[in-house]
Short mmCIF file of C-alpha atoms and ligand atoms in Angstrom, two decimals:
data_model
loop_
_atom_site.label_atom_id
_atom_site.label_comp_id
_atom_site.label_asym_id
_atom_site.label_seq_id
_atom_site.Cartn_x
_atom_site.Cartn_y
_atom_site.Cartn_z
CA UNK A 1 -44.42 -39.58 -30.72
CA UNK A 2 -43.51 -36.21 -29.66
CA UNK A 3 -42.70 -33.01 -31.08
CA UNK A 4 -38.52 -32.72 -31.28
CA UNK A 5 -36.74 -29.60 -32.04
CA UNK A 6 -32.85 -29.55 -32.70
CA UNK A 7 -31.55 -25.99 -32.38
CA UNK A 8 -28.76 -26.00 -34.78
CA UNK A 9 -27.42 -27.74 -38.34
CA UNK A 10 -24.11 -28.95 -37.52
CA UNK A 11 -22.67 -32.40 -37.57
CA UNK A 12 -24.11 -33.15 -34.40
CA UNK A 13 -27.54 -31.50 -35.11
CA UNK A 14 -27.61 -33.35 -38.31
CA UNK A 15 -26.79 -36.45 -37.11
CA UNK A 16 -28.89 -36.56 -34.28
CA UNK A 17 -31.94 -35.69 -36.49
CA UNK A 18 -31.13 -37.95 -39.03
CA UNK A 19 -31.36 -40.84 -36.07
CA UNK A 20 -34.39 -39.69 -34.36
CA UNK A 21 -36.52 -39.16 -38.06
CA UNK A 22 -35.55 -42.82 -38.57
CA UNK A 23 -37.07 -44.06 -35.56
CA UNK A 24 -40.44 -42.27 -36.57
CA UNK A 25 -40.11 -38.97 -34.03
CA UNK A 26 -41.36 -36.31 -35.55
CA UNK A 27 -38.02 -33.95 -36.02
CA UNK A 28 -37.25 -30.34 -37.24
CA UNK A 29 -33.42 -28.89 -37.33
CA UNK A 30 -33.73 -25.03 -36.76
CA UNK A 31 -30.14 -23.62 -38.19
CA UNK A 32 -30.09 -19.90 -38.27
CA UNK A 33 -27.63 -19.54 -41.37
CA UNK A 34 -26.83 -22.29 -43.65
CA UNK A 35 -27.10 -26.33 -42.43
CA UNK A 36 -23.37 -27.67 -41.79
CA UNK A 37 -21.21 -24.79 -42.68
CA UNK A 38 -19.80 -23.44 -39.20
CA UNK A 39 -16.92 -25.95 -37.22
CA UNK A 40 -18.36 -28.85 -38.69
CA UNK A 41 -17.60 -27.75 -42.19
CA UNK A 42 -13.95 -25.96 -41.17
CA UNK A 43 -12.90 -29.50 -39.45
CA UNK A 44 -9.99 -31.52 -40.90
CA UNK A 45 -11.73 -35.00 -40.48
CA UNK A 46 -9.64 -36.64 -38.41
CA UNK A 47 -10.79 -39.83 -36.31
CA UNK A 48 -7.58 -40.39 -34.07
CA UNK A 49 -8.23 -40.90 -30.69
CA UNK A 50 -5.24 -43.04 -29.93
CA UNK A 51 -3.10 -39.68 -31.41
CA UNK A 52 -4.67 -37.32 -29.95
CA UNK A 53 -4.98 -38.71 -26.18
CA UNK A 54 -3.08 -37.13 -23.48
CA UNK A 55 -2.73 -38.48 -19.86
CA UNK A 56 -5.70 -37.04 -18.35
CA UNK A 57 -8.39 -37.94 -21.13
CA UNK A 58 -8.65 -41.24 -20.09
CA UNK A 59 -12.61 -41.05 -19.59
CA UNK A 60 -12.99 -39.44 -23.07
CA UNK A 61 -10.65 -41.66 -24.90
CA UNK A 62 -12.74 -44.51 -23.87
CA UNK A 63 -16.29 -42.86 -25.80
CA UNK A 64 -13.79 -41.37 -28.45
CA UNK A 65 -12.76 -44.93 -29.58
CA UNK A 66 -16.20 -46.33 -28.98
CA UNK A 67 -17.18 -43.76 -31.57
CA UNK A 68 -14.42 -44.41 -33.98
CA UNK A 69 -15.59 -48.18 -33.77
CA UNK A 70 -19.41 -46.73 -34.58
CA UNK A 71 -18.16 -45.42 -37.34
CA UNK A 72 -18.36 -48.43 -40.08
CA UNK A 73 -21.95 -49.02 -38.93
CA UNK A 74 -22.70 -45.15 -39.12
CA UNK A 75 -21.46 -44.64 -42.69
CA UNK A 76 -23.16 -47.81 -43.88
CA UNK A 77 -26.51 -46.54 -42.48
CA UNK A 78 -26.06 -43.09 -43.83
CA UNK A 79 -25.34 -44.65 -47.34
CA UNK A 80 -29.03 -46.87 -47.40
CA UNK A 81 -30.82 -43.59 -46.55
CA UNK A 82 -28.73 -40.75 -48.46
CA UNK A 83 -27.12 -42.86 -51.44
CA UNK A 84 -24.01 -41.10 -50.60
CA UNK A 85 -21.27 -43.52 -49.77
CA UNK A 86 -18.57 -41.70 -47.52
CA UNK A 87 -15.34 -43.59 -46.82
CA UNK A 88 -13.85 -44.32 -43.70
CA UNK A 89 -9.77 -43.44 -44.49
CA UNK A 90 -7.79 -45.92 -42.72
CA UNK A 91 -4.74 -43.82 -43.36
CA UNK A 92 -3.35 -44.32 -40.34
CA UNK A 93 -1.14 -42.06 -38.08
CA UNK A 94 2.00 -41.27 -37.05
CA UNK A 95 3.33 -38.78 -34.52
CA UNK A 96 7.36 -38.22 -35.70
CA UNK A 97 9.72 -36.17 -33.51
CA UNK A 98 12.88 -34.15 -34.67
CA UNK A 99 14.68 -33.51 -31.12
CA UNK A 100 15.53 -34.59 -28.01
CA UNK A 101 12.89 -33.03 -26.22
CA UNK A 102 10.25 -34.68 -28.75
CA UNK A 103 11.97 -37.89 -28.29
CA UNK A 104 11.18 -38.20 -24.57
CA UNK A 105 7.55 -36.72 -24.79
CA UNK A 106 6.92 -39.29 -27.61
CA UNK A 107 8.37 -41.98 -25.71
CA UNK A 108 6.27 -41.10 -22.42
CA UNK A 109 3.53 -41.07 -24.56
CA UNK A 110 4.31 -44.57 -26.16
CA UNK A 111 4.38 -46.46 -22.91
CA UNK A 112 1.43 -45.34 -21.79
CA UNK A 113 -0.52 -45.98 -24.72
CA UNK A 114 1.38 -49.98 -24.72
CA UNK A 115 0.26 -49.44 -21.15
CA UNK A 116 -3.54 -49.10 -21.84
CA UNK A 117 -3.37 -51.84 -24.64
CA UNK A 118 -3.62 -49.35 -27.74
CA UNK A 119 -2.05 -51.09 -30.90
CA UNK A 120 1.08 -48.51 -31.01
CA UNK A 121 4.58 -48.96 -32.65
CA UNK A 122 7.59 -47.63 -31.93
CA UNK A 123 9.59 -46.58 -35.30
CA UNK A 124 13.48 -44.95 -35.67
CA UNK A 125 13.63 -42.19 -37.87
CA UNK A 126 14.22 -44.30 -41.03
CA UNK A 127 11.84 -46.80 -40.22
CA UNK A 128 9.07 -43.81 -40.35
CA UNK A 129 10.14 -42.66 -43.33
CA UNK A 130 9.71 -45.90 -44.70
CA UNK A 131 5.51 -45.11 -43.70
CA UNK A 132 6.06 -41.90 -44.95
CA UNK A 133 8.62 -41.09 -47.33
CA UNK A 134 7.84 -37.26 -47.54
CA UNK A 135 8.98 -37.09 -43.59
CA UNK A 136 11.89 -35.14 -43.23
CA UNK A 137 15.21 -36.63 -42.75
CA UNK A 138 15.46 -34.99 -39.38
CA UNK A 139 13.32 -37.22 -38.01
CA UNK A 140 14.42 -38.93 -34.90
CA UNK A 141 11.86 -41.45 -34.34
CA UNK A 142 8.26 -41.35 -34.20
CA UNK A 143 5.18 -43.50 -32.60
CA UNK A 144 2.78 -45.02 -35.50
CA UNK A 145 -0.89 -45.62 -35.06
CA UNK A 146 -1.88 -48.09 -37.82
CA UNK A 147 -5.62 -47.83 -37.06
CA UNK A 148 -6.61 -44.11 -36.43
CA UNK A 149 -8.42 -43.22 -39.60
CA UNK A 150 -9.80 -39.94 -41.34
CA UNK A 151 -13.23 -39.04 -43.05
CA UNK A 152 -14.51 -36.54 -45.71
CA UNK A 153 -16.48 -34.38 -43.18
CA UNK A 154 -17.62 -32.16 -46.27
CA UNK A 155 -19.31 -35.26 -47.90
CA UNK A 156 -20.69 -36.87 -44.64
CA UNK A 157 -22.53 -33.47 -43.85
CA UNK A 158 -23.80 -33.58 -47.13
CA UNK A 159 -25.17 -36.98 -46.74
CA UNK A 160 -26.49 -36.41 -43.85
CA UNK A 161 -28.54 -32.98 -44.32
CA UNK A 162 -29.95 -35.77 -47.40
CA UNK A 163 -30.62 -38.86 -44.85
CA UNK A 164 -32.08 -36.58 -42.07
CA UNK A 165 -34.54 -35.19 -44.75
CA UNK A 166 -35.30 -38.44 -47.25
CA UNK A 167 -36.19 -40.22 -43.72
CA UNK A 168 -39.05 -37.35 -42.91
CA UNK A 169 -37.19 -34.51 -40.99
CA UNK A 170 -37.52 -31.02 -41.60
CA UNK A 171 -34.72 -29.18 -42.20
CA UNK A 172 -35.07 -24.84 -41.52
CA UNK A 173 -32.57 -23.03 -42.51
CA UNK A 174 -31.85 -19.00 -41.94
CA UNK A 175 -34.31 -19.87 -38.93
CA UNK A 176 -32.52 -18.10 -35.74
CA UNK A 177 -34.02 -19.61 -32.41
CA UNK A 178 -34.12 -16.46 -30.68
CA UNK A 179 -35.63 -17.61 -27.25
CA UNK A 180 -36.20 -21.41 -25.67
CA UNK A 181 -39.43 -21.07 -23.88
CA UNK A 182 -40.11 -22.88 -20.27
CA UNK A 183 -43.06 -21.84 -18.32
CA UNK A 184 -43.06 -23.29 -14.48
CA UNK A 185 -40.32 -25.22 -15.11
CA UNK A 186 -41.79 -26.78 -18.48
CA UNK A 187 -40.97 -27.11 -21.81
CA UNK A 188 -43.16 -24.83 -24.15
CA UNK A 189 -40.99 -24.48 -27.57
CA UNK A 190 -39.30 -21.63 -29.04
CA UNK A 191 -39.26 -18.48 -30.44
CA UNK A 192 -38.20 -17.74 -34.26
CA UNK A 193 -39.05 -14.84 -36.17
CA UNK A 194 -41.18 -13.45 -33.51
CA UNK A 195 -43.83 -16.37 -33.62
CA UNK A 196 -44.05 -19.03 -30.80
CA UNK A 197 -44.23 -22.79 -32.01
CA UNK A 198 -44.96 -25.49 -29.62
CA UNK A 199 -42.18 -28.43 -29.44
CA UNK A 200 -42.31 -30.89 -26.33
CA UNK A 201 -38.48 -31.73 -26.52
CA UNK A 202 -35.85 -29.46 -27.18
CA UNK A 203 -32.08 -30.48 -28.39
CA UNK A 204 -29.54 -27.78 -27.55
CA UNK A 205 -26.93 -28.41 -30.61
CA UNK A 206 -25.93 -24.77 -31.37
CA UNK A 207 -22.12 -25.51 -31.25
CA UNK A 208 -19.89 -22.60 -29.78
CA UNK A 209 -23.17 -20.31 -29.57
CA UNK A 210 -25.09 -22.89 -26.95
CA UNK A 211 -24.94 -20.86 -24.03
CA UNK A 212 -26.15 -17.59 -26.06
CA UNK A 213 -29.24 -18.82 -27.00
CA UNK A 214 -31.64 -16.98 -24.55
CA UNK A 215 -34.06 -18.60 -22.30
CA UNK A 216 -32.58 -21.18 -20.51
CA UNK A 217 -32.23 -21.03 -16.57
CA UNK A 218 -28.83 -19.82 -15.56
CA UNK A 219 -27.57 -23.19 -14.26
CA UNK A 220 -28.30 -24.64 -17.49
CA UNK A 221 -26.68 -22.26 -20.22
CA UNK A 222 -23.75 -24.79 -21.03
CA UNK A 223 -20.70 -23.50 -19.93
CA UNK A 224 -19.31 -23.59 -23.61
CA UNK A 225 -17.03 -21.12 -25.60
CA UNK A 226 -15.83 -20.62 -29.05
CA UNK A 227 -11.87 -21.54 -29.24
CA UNK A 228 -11.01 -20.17 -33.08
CA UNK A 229 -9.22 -22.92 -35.23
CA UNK A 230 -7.55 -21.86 -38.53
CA UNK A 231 -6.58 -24.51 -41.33
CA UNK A 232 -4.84 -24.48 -44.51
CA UNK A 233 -5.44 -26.32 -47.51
CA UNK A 234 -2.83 -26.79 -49.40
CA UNK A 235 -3.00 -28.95 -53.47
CA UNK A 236 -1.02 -32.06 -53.07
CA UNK A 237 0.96 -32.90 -56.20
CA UNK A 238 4.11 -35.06 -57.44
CA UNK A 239 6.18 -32.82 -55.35
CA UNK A 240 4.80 -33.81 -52.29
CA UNK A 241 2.37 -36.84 -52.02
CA UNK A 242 1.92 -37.14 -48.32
CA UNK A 243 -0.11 -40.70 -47.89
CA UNK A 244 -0.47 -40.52 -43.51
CA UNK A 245 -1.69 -38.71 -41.30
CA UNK A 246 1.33 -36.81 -39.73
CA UNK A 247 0.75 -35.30 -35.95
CA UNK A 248 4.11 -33.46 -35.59
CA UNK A 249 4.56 -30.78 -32.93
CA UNK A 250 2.48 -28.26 -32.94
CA UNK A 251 0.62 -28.76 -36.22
CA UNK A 252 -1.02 -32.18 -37.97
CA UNK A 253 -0.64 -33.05 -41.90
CA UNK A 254 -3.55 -34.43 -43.40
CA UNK A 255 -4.18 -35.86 -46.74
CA UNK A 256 -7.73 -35.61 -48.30
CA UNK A 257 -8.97 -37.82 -51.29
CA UNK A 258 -9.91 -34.83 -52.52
CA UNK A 259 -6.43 -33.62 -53.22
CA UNK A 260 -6.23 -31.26 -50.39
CA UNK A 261 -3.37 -31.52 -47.81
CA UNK A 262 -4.87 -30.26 -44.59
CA UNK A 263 -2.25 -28.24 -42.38
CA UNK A 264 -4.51 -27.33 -39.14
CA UNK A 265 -4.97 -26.27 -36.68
CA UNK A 266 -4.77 -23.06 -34.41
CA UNK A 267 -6.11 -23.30 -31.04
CA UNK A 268 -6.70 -19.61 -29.73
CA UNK A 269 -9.47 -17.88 -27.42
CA UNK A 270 -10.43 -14.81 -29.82
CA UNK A 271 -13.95 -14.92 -28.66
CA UNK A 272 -16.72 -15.51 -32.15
CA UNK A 273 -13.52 -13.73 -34.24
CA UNK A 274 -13.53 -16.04 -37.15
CA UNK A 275 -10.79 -13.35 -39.32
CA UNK A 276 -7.45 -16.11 -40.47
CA UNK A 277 -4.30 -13.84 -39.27
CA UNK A 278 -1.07 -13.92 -40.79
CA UNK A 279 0.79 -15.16 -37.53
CA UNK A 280 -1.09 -18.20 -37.03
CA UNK A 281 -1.10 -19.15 -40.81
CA UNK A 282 2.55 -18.31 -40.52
CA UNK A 283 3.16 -21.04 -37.58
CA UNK A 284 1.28 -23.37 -39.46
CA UNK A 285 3.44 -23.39 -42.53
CA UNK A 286 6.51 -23.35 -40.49
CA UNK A 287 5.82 -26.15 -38.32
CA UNK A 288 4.34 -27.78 -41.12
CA UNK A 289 7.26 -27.23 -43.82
CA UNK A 290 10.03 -28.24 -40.37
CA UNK A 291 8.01 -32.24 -39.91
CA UNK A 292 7.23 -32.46 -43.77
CA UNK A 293 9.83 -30.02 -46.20
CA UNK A 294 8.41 -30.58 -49.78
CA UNK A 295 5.22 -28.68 -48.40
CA UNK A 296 7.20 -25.56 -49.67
CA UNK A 297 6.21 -26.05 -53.47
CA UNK A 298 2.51 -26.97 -53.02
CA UNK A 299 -0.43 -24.00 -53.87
CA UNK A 300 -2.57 -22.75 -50.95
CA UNK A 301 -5.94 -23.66 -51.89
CA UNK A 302 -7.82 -21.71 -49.07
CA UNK A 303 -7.89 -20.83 -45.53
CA UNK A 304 -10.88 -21.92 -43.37
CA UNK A 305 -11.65 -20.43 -40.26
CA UNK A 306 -13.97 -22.03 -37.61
CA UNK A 307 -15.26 -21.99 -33.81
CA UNK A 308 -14.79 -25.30 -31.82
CA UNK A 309 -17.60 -25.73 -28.89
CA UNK A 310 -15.59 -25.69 -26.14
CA UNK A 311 -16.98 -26.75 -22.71
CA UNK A 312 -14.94 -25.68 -19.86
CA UNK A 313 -13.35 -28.94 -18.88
CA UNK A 314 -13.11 -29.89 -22.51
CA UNK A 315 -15.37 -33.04 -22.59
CA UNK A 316 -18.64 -32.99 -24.83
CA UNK A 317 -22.40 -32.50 -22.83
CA UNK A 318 -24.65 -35.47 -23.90
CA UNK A 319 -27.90 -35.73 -22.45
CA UNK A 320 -30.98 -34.46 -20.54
CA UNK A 321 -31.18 -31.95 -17.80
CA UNK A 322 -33.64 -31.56 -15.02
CA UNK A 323 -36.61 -29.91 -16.90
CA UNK A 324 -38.47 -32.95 -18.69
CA UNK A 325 -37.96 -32.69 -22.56
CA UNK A 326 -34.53 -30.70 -22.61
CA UNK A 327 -31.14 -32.23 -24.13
CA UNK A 328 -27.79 -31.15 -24.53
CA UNK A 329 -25.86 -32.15 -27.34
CA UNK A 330 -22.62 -29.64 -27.38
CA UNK A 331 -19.42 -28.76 -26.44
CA UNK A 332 -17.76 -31.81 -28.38
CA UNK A 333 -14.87 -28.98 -28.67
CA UNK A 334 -11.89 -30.87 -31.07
CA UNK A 335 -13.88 -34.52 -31.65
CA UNK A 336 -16.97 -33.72 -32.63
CA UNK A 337 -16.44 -35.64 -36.23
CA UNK A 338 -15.29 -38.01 -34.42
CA UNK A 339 -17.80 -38.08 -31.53
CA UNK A 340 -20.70 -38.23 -34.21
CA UNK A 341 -21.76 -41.65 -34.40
CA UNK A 342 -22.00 -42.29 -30.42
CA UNK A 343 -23.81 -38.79 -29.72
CA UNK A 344 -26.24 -39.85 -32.43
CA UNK A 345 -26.68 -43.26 -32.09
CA UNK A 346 -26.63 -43.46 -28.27
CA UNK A 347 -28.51 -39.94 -27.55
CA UNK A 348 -31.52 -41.22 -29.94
CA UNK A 349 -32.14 -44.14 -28.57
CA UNK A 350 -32.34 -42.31 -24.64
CA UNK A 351 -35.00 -40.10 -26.33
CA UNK A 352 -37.08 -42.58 -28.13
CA UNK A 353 -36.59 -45.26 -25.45
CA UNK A 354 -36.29 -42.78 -22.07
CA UNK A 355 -33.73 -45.34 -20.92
CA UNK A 356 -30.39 -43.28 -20.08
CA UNK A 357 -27.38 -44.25 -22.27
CA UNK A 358 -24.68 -45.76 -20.22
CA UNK A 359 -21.87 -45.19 -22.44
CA UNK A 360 -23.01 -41.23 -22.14
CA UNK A 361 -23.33 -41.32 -18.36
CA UNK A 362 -20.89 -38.62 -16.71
CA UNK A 363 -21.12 -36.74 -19.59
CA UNK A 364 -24.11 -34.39 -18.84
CA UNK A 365 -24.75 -30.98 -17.86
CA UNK A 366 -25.73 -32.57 -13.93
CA UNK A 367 -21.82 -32.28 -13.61
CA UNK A 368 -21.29 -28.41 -13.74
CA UNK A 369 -24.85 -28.22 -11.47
CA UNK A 370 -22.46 -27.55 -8.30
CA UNK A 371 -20.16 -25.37 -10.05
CA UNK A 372 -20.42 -21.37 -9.74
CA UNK A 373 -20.52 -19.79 -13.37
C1 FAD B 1 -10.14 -25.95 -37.51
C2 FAD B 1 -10.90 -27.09 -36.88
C3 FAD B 1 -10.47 -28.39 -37.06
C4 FAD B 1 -11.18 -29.44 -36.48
N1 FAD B 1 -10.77 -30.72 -36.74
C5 FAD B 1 -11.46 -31.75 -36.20
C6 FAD B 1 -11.07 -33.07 -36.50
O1 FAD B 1 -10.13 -33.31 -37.27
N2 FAD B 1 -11.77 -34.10 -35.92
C7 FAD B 1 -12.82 -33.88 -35.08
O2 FAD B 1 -13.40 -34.85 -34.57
N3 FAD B 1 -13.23 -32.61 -34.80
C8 FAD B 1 -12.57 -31.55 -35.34
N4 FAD B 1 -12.94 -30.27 -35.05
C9 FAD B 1 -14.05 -30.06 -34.09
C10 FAD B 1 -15.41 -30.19 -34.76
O3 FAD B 1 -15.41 -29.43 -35.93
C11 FAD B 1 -16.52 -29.69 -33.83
O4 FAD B 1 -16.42 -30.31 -32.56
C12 FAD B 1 -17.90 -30.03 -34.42
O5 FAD B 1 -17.98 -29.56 -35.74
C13 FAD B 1 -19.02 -29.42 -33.59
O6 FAD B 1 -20.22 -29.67 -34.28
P1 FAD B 1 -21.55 -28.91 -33.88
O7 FAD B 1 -22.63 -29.42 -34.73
O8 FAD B 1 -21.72 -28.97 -32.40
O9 FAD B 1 -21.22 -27.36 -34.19
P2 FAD B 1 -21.31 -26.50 -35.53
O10 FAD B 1 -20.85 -27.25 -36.72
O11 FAD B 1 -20.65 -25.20 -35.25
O12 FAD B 1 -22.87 -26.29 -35.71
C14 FAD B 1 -23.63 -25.54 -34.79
C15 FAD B 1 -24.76 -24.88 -35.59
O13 FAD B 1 -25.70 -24.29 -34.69
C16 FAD B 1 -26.23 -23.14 -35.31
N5 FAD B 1 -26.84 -22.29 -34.29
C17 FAD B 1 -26.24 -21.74 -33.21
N6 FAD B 1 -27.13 -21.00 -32.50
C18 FAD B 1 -28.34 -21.10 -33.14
C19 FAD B 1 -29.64 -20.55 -32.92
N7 FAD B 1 -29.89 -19.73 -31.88
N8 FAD B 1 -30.63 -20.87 -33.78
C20 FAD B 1 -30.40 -21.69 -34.84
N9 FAD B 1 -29.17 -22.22 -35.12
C21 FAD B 1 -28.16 -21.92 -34.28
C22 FAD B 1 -24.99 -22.51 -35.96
O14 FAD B 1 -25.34 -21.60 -36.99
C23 FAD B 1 -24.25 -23.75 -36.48
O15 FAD B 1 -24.57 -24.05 -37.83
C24 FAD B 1 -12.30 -29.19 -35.66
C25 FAD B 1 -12.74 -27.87 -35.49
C26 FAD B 1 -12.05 -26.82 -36.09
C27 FAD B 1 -12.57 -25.42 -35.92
#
């Protein structure tokens, strides 16, 4: 089998590796600073596709929920070849609103979910404080997902840096791919600390930093950019022992096994800026302490800062490209937890088998081909 090179250690990179050493290719993961530590490692964990849809993700929904049902599958996998069992949280979701004007975007957003067939309920305000006691008593009424779920994404990365290598990859770290090398429209390998090693397939997985990595042809530098998130973790105690997932307006509520209550996330385009500012953390406990009040009392446990992979219409790029032996695995922008399991599983069986993935197709870089930069 041939030669594979993954250019970056995230989740995806990870992943993907882990899948491809298991079906005997011979696999290394590049990662210029420390495996798993960038957005994969600043994400909340949250696998809620049916909360986080809008009207015009219809497309994405559909592989977002096709990963979410991976997931079981994935987890049970990673535990046979890590020894690391990670949980799938069924905590469920639910999406409260405290005004008028949250009433009849909630609503909107109910009937099209019933619309589409999602499992959805409708709650009053008491009704969701029954599901969540710790929901303030402004609370008008509120949609409730009982299936969206949640996952450690600290332990899975963990697990998986373990699977990828106890299944024969090789792992690099504080290796910086500093040039992707194509000669004649070929695949040659890359460049890292000055030296030239030979790969015949190359895996673009560099998060928000895939279209900086130099050497690629200007049509195929990914059109993705870093969009800064900022999350607080705050120490749950008796005070305040949030049990759901809450997606009020604005800002999302998450409860880890851990202990940590999750309050996340900005969205803002600051460029590779990865500094936490007072104004954003500021918004965040405000919005947070308006859906869920007892929040006021709990310790802040840290700040994390991190850089989603943003592709410029927002949907992840999956798959190969028109010079033989070069994928795309990026831009998975606010899912990629949750789009782990059908990048990986899906992606490595088009590069072992050279049979395209279906469930991937309209996903690829072809689509921005036509596009001017
Ligand atoms: C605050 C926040 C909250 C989020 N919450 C969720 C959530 O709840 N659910 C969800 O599904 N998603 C969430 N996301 C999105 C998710 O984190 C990302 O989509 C996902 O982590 C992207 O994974 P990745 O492997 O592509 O990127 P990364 O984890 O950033 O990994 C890319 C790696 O590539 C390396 N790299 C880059 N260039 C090179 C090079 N030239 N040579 C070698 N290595 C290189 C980098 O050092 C980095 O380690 C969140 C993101 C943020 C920031």
């Amino acid at each position: 089998m041939s030669n594979t090179i993954i250019i970056g250690g995230g989740i995806i990179g990870l992943s993907l590796g882990w899948q491809l050493a298991k079906k005997g290719i011979n696999v290394e993961i590049l990662e210029r600073h420390i495996a798993g530590r960038s957005a994969s490692w600043a994400a909340a964990g949250m696998l809620a596709p049916q909360a986080e849809m809008g009207f015009e993700d219809i497309e994405l929904f559909y592989l977002c929920r096709k990963s979410l049902d991976m997931y079981p599958r994935f987890v049970e996998e990673l535990y046979a070849d890590s020894g690391i069992k990670v949980e799938l949280e069924k905590t469920g979701c639910i999406l409260p609103g405290f005004d008028r004007d949250d009433a009849e975007r909630l609503r909107r957003l109910y009937d099209f979910r019933e619309k589409i067939g999602m499992p959805v309920l409708w709650l009053t305000g008491s009704e969701a404080r029954e599901i969540e006691p710790f929901l303030s008593p402004r609370c008008t009424g509120a949609i409730w997902i009982e299936d969206d779920a949640q996952i450690n994404n600290r332990l899975l990365l963990d697990a998986l840096k373990t699977a990828f290598q106890k299944c024969g990859g090789k792992l690099y770290e504080e290796h910086n791919v500093e040039n992707i090398n194509i000669t004649n429209g070929k695949i040659e390998g890359v460049s890292v600390h000055g030296k030239d090693l030979k790969f015949e397939n190359i895996i673009v997985a560099g998060g928000a930093w895939s279209k900086q990595i130099p050497g690629l042809p200007e049509n195929l530098q990914p059109p993705v950019r870093p969009v800064k998130g900022q999350i607080i973790n705050l120490r749950l105690n008796d005070s305040c022992r949030v049990t759901k997932v809450v997606r009020a307006p604005d800002v999302y509520l998450l409860p880890k096994s851990d202990g940590r209550l999750i309050l996340g996330a900005s969205v803002e385009e600051q460029g590779y800026d990865t500094d936490p500012t007072a104004g954003e953390i500021f918004r965040l406990l405000e919005r947070g302490w308006e859906a869920v009040p007892s929040i006021y009392d709990l310790s802040i446990e840290s700040i994390d800062v991190g850089l989603r992979p943003g592709s410029r219409d927002h949907m992840p790029i999956i798959g190969d490209s028109e010079i033989e032996g070069l994928y795309f695995a990026t831009g998975h922008y606010r899912n990629g937890i949750l789009l782990t399991p059908v990048t990986a599983f899906e992606l490595s069986d088009w590069i072992a088998s050279g049979k395209k993935s279906e469930a991937l197709s309209g996903f690829g870089i072809e689509r921005f081909y036509k596009e001017t930069v």
